Short mmCIF file of C-alpha atoms (C1' of nucleotides) in Angstrom, two decimals:
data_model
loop_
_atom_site.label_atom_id
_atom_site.label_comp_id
_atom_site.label_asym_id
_atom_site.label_seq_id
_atom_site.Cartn_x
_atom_site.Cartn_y
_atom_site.Cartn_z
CA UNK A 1 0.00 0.00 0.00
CA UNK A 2 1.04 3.42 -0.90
CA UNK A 3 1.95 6.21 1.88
CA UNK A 4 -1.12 7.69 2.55
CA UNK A 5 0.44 10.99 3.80
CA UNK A 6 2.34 11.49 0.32
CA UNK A 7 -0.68 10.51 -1.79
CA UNK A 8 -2.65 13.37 0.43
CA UNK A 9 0.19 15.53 0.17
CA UNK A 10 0.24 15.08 -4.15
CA UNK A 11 -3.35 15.56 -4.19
CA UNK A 12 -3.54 18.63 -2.23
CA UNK A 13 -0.68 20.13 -4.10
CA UNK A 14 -2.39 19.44 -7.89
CA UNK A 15 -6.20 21.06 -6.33
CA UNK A 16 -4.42 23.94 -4.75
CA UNK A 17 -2.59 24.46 -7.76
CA UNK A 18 -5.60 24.42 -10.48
CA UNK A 19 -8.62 25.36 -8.06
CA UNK A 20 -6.43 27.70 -5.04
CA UNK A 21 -7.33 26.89 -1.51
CA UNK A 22 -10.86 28.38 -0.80
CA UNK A 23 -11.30 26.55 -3.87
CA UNK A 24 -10.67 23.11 -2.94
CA UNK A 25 -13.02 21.15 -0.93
CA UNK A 26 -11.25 18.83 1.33
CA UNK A 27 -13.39 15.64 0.38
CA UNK A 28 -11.98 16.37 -3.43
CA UNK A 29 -9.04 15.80 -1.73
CA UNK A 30 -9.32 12.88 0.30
CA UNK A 31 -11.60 11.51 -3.02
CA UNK A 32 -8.29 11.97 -5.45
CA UNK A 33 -5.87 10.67 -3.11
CA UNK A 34 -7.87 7.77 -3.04
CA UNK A 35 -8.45 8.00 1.06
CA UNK A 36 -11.20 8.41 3.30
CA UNK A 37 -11.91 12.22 4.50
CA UNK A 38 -11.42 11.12 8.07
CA UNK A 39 -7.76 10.45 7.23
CA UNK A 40 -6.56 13.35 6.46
CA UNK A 41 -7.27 14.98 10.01
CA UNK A 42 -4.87 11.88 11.21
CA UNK A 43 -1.79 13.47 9.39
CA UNK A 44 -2.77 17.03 9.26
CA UNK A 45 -4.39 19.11 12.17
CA UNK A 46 -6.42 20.76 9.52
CA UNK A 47 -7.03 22.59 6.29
CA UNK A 48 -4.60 24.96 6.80
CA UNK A 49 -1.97 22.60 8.39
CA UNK A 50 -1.96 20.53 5.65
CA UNK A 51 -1.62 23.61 3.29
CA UNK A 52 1.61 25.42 5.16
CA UNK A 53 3.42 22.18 5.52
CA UNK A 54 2.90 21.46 1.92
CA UNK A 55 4.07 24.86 1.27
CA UNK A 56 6.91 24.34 3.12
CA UNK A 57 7.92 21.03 1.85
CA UNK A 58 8.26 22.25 -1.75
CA UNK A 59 9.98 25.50 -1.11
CA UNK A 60 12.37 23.35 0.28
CA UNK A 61 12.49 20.95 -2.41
CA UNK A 62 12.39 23.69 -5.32
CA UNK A 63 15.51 25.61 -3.43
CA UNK A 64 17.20 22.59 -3.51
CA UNK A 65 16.81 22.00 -7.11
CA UNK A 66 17.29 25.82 -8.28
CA UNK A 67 20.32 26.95 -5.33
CA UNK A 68 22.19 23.86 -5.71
CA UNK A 69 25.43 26.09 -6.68
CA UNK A 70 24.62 28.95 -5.18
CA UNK A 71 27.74 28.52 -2.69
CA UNK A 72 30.10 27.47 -5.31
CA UNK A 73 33.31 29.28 -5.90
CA UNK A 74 32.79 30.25 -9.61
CA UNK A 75 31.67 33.31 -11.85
CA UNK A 76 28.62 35.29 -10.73
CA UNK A 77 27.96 34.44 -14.56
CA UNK A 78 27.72 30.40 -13.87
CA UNK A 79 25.75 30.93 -10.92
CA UNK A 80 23.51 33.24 -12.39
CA UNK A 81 22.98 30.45 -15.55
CA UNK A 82 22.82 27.51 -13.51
CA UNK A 83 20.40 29.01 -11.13
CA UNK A 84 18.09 30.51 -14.46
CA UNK A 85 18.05 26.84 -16.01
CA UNK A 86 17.17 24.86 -13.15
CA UNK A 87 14.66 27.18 -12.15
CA UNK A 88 13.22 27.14 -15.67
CA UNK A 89 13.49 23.21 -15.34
CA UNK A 90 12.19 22.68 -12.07
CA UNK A 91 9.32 24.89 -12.83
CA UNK A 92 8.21 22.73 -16.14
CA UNK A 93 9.19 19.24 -14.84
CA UNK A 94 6.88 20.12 -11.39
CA UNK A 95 4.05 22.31 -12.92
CA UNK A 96 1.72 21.82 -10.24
CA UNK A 97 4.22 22.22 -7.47
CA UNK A 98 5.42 25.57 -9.03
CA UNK A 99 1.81 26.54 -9.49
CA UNK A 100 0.89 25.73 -5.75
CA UNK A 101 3.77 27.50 -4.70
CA UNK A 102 3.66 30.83 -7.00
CA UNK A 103 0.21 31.39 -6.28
CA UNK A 104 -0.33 30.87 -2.67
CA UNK A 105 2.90 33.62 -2.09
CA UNK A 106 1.91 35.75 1.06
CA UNK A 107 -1.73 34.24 1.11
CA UNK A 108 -3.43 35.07 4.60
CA UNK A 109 -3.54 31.36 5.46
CA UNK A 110 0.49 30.93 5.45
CA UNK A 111 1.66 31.04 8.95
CA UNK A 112 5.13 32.87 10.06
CA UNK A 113 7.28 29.80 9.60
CA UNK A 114 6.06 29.43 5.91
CA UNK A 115 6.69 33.12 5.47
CA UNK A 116 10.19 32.98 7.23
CA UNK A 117 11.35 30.42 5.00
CA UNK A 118 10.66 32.00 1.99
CA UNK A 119 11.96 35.22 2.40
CA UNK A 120 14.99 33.36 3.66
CA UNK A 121 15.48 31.68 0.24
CA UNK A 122 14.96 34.86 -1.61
CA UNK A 123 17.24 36.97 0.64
CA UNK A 124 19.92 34.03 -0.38
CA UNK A 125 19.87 35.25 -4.02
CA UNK A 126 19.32 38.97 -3.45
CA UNK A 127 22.36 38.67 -1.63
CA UNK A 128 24.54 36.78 -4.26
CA UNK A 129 23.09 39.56 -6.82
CA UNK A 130 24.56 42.09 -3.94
CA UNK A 131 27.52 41.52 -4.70
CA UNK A 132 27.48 41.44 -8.20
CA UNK A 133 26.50 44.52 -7.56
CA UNK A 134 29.49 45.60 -5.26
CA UNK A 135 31.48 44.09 -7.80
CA UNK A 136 30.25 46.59 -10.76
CA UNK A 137 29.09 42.84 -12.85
CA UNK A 138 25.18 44.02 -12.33
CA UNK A 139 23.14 47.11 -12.50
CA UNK A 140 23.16 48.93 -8.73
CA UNK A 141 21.12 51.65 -9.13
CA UNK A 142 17.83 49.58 -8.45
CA UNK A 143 18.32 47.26 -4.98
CA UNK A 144 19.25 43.66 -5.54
CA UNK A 145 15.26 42.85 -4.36
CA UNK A 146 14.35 44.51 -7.39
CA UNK A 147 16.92 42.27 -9.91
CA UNK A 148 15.33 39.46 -8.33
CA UNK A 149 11.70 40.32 -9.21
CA UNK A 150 12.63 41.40 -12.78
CA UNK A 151 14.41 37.67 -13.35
CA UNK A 152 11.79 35.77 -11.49
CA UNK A 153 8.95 37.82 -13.52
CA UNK A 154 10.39 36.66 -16.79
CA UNK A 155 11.09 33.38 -15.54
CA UNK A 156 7.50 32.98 -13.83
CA UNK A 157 5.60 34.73 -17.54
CA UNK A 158 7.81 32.22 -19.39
CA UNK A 159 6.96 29.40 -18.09
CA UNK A 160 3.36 30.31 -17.83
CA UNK A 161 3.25 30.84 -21.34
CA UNK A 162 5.02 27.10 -22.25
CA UNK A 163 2.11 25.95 -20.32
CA UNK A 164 -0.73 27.35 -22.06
CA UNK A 165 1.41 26.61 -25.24
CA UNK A 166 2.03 29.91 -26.31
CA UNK A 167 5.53 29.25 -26.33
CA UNK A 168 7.43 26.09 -26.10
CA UNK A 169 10.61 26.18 -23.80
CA UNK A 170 13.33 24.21 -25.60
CA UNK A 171 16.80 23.96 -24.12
CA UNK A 172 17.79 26.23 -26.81
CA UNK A 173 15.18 28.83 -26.11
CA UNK A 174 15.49 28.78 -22.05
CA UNK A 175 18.94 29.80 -22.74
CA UNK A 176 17.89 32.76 -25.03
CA UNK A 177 15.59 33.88 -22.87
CA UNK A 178 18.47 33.68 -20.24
CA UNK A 179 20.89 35.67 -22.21
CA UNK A 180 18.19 38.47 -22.63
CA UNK A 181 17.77 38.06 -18.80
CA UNK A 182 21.46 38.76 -18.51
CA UNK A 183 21.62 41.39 -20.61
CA UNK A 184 18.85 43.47 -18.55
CA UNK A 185 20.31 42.99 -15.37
CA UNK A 186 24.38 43.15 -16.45
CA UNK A 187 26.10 46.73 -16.25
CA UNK B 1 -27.47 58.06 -5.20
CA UNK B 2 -24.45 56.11 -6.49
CA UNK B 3 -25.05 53.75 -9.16
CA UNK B 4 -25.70 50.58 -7.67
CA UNK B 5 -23.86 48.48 -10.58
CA UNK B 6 -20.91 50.05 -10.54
CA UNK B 7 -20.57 49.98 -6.53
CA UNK B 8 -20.68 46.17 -6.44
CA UNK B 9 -18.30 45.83 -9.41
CA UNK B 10 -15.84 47.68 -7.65
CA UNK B 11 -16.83 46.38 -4.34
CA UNK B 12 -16.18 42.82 -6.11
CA UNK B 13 -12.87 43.94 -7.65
CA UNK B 14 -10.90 45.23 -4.63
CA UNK B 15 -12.45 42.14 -2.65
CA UNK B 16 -11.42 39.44 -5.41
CA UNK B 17 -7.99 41.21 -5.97
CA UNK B 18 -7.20 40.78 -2.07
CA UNK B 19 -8.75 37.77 -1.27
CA UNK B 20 -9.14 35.90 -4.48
CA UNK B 21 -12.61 34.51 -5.86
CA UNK B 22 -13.42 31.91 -3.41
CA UNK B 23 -12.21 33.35 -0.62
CA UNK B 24 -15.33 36.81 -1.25
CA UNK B 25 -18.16 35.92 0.14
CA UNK B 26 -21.20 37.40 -1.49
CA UNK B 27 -22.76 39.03 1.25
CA UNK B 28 -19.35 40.88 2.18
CA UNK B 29 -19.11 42.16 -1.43
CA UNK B 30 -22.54 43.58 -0.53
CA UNK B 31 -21.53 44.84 2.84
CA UNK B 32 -18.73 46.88 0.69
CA UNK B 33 -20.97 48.16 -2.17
CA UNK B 34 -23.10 49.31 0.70
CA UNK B 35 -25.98 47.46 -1.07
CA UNK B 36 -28.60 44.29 0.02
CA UNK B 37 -27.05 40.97 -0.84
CA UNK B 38 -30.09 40.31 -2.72
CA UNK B 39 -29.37 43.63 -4.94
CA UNK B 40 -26.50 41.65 -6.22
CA UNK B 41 -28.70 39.54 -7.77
CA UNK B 42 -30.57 42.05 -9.83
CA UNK B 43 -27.65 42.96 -11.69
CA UNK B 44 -25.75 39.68 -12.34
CA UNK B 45 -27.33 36.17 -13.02
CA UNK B 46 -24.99 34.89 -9.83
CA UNK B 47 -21.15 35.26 -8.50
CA UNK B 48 -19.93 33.51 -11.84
CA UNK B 49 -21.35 36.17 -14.09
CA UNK B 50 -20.25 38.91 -12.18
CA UNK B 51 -16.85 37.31 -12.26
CA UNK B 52 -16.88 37.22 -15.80
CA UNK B 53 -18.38 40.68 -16.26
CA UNK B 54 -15.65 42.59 -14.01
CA UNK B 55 -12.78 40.54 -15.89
CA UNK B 56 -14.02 41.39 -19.26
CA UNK B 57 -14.88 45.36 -18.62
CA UNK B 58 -11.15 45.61 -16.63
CA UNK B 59 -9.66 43.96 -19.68
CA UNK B 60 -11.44 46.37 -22.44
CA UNK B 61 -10.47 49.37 -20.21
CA UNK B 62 -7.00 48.77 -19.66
CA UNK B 63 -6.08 47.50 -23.05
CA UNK B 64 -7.50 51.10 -24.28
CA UNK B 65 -5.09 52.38 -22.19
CA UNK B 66 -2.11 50.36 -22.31
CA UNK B 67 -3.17 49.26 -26.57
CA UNK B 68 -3.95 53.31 -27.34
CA UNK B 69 -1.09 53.65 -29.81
CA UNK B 70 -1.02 50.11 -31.09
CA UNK B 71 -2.61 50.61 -34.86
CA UNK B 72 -0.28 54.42 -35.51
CA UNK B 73 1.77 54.64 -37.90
CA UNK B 74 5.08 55.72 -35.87
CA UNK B 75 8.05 53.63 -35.57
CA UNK B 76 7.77 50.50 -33.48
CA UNK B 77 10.97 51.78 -31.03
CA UNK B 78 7.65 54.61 -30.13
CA UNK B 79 4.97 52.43 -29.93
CA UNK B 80 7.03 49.80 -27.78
CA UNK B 81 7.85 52.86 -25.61
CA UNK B 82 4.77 53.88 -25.08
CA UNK B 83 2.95 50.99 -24.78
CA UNK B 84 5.01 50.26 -22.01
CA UNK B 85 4.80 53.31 -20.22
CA UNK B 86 1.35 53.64 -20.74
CA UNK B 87 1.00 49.56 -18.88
CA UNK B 88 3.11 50.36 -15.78
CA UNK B 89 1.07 53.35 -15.27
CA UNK B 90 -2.29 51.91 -15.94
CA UNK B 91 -1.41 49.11 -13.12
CA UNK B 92 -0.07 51.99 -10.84
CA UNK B 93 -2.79 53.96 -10.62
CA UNK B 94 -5.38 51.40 -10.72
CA UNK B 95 -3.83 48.48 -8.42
CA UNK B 96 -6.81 46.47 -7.57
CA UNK B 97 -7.96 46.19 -11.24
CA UNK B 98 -4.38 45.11 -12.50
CA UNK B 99 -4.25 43.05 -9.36
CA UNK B 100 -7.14 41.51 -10.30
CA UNK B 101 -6.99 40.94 -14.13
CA UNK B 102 -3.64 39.45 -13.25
CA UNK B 103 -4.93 36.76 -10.52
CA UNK B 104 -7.73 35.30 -12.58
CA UNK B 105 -6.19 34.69 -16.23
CA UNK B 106 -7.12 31.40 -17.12
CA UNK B 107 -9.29 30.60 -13.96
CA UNK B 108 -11.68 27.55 -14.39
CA UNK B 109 -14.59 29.84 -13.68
CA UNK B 110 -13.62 32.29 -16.74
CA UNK B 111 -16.11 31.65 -19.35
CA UNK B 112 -14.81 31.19 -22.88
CA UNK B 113 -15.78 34.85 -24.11
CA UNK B 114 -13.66 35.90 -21.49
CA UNK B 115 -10.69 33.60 -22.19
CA UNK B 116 -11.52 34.72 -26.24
CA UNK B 117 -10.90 38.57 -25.43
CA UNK B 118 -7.82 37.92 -23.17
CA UNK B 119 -5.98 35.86 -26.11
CA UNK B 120 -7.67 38.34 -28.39
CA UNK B 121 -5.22 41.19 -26.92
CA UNK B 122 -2.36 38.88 -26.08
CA UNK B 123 -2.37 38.34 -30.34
CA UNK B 124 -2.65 42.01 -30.84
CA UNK B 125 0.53 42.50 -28.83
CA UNK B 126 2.80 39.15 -30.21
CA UNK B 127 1.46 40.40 -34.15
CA UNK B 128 3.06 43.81 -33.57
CA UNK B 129 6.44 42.15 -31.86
CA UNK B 130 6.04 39.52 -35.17
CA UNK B 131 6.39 42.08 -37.26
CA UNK B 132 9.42 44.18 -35.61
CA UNK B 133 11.19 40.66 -35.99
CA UNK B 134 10.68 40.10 -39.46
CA UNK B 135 11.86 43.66 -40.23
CA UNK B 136 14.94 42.65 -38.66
CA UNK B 137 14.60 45.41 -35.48
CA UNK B 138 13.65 42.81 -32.56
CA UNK B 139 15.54 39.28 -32.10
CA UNK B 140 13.81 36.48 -33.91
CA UNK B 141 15.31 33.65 -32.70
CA UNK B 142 12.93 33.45 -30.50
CA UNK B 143 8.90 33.50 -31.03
CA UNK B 144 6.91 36.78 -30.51
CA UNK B 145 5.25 35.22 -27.73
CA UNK B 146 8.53 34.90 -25.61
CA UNK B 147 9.17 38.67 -26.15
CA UNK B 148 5.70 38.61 -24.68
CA UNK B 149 6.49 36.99 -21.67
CA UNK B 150 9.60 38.71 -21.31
CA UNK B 151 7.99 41.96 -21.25
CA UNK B 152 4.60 41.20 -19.61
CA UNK B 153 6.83 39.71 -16.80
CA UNK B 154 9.24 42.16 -15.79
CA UNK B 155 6.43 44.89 -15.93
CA UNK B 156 4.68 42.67 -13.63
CA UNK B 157 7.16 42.03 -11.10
CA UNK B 158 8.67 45.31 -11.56
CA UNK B 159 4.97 46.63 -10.43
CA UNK B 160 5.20 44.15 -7.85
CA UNK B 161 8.13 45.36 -6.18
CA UNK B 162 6.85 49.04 -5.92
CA UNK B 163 3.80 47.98 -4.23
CA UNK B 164 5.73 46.39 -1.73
CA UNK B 165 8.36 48.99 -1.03
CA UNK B 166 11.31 47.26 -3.01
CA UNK B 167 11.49 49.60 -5.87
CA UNK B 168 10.13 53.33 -6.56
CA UNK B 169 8.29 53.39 -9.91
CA UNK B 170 9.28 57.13 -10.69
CA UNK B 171 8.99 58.21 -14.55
CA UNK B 172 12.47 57.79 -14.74
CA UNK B 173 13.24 54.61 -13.07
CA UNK B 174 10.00 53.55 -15.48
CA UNK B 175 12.13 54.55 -18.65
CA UNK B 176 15.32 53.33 -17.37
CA UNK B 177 13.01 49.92 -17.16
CA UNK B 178 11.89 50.55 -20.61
CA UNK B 179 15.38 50.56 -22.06
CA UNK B 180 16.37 47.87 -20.05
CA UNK B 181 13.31 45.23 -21.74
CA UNK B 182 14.19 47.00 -24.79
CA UNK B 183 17.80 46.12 -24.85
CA UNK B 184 17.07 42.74 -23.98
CA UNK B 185 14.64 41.98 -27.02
CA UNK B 186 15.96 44.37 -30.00
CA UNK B 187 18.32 43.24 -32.62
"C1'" DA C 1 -7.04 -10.10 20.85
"C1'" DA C 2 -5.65 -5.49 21.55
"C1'" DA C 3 -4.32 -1.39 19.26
"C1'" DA C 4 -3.87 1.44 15.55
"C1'" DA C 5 -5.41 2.97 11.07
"C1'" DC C 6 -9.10 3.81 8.14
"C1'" DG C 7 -13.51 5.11 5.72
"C1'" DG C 8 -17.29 7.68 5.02
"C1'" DA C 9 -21.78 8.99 6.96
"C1'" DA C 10 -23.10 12.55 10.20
"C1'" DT C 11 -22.89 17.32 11.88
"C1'" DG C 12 -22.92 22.09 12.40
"C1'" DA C 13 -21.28 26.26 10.45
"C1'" DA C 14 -20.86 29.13 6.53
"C1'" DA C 15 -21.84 30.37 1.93
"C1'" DG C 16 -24.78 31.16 -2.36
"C1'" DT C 17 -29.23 32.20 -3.75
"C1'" DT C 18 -34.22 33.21 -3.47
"C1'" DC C 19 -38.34 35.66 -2.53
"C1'" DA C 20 -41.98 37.94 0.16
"C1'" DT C 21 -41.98 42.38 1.64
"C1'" DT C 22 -40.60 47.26 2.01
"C1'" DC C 23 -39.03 51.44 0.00
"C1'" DT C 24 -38.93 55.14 -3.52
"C1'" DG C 25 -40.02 58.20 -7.00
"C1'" DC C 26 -43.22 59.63 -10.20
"C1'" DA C 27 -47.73 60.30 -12.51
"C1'" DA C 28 -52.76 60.64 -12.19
"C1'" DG C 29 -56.66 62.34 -9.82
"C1'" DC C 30 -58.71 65.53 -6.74
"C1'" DG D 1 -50.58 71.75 -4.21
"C1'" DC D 2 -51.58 67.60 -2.03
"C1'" DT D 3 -52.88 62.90 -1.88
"C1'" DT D 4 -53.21 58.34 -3.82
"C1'" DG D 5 -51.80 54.55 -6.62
"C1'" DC D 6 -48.46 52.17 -8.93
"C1'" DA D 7 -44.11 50.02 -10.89
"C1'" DG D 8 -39.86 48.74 -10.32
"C1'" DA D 9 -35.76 48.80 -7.30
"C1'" DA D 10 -33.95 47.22 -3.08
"C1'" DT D 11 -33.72 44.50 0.90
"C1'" DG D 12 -32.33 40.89 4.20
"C1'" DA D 13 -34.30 36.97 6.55
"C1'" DA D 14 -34.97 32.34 5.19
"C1'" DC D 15 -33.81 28.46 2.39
"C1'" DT D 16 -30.64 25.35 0.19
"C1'" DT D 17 -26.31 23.73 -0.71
"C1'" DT D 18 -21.61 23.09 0.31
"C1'" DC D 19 -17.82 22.45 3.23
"C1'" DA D 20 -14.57 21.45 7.21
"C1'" DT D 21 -14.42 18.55 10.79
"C1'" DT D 22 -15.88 14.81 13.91
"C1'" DC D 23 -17.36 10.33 15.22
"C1'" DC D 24 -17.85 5.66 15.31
"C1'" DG D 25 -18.12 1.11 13.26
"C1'" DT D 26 -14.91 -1.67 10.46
"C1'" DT D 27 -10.53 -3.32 8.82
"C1'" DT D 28 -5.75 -3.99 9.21
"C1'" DT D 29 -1.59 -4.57 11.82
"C1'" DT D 30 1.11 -6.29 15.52
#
DNA sequence: AAAAACGGAATGAAAGTTCATTCTGCAAGC
DNA sequence: GCTTGCAGAATGAACTTTCATTCCGTTTTT
């Protein structure tokens, strides 16, 4: 038998992501993962439990995937391209966890520990693009928060757009759209 | 007295931009509008409708302000600029509405004549970037609809970050934007 | 056989919608 | 001018449905 608490947790994740969570009925939930309602409130406390720890548990696994050489000692350049494609690939390999996780961003229900954690991953790579800015390699005269919006913006509309299938994101063209990326944020 | 209509549409609008379409209770949109919940009712079949309505008339409105230079005959370096301009300011000045129009694209309660005038704009947009790449002035290794992503998503995080403090949209900062996303996709 | 896990009907609260009634403004009659 | 009658707008309590959560009988595990 399958774990009942990661078939809950997959379920949740794909209703959140298509329906959002006022949206989502908790029965739907307990009816896709193929469990009785009852169950869930044995591995979760409640709705909103069951949502932050989600929440958590793919920030996690999404800053793993996309900061994996964020500590390296190489070129703010390689960084900055690693980071872009596995960001990029993370985000169309695990649609509905990028989905869940873009659009429940600062939603009411998120407790302080889900908030914490996620402006402690972005804080990691305002402060790498810090000192590229110290260094002269990016633009200063905008603060490093705001280079991080711009590349997650084009990152987040890109991928939405391969999605709907306005756009499909080769290897080839994630790393044009990276170069532009560059480009806008290099001095 | 106010017109009762337009009270619960932008009742409705702030409400759905904060708090998302499930999460808006009828009667509270009511309670904003200053209105009976049953008034609602009058004007819109049920919450779907008025859903639909708000998104359609918040679409026409801001592509004539953001599309108002789209069929002159100027250079496309002008219209680009302007069109631009003319998009951060529309979403400045009228946060809830850009808020909202950008938290319900491609909703599963979004009927199809909504979806129809959405991709009907999007088009407008990618045909005029189509034809700046086959007269050799944007890149074209690349489809129109990625320099459509690329732009719709830094102006949207760029937004973003001066609602939340990060980033001062001041006319200049806006055109030093502009060149930035213009950089990134011309020739 | 005892204990833990499980399912899904039951429950009460909250939300969407309806509808009998009350207002409101205007025109006809006095 | 003042009253009366009327039509349509507005209302909000009541109704219906939906949802989160609980409860308890059943199944599985140890």
């Amino acid at each position: 038998m399958v774990d009942k608490r990661e078939a809950i947790m997959t379920a949740a994740m794909e209703l959140f992501a298509e329906r959002g969570f006022y949206g989502t009925p908790v029965p739907l939930i307990a009816e896709k993962a193929q469990v009785g309602s009852g169950t869930i409130y044995r591995y979760f406390k409640d709705k909103e439990a069951l949502v932050n720890e989600l929440y958590r548990h793919l920030k996690q696994e999404m800053f793993s995937c996309v900061g994996e050489d964020l500590g390296e000692e190489v070129p703010l350049r390689s960084i900055c391209k690693s980071s872009f494609t596995n960001w990029v690939n993370y985000a169309i390999t695990n649609q509905h966890a990028y989905k869940f996780l873009e659009s429940h961003h600062h939603q009411p229900y998120l407790d302080a520990e889900s908030q914490a954690l996620s402006e402690g991953f972005r804080n990691q790579f305002a402060a790498i693009l810090a000192t590229g800015q110290e260094q002269q390699i990016l633009k200063d005269d905008v603060p490093p928060e705001a280079l991080v919006a711009f590349v997650s913006g084009i990152v987040h509309e890109a991928v939405k757009a391969h999605w709907v299938g306005y756009l499909e994101l080769t290897p080839e063209i994630i790393d044009k759209i990276e170069e532009m990326a560059w480009q806008a944020i290099r001095n």
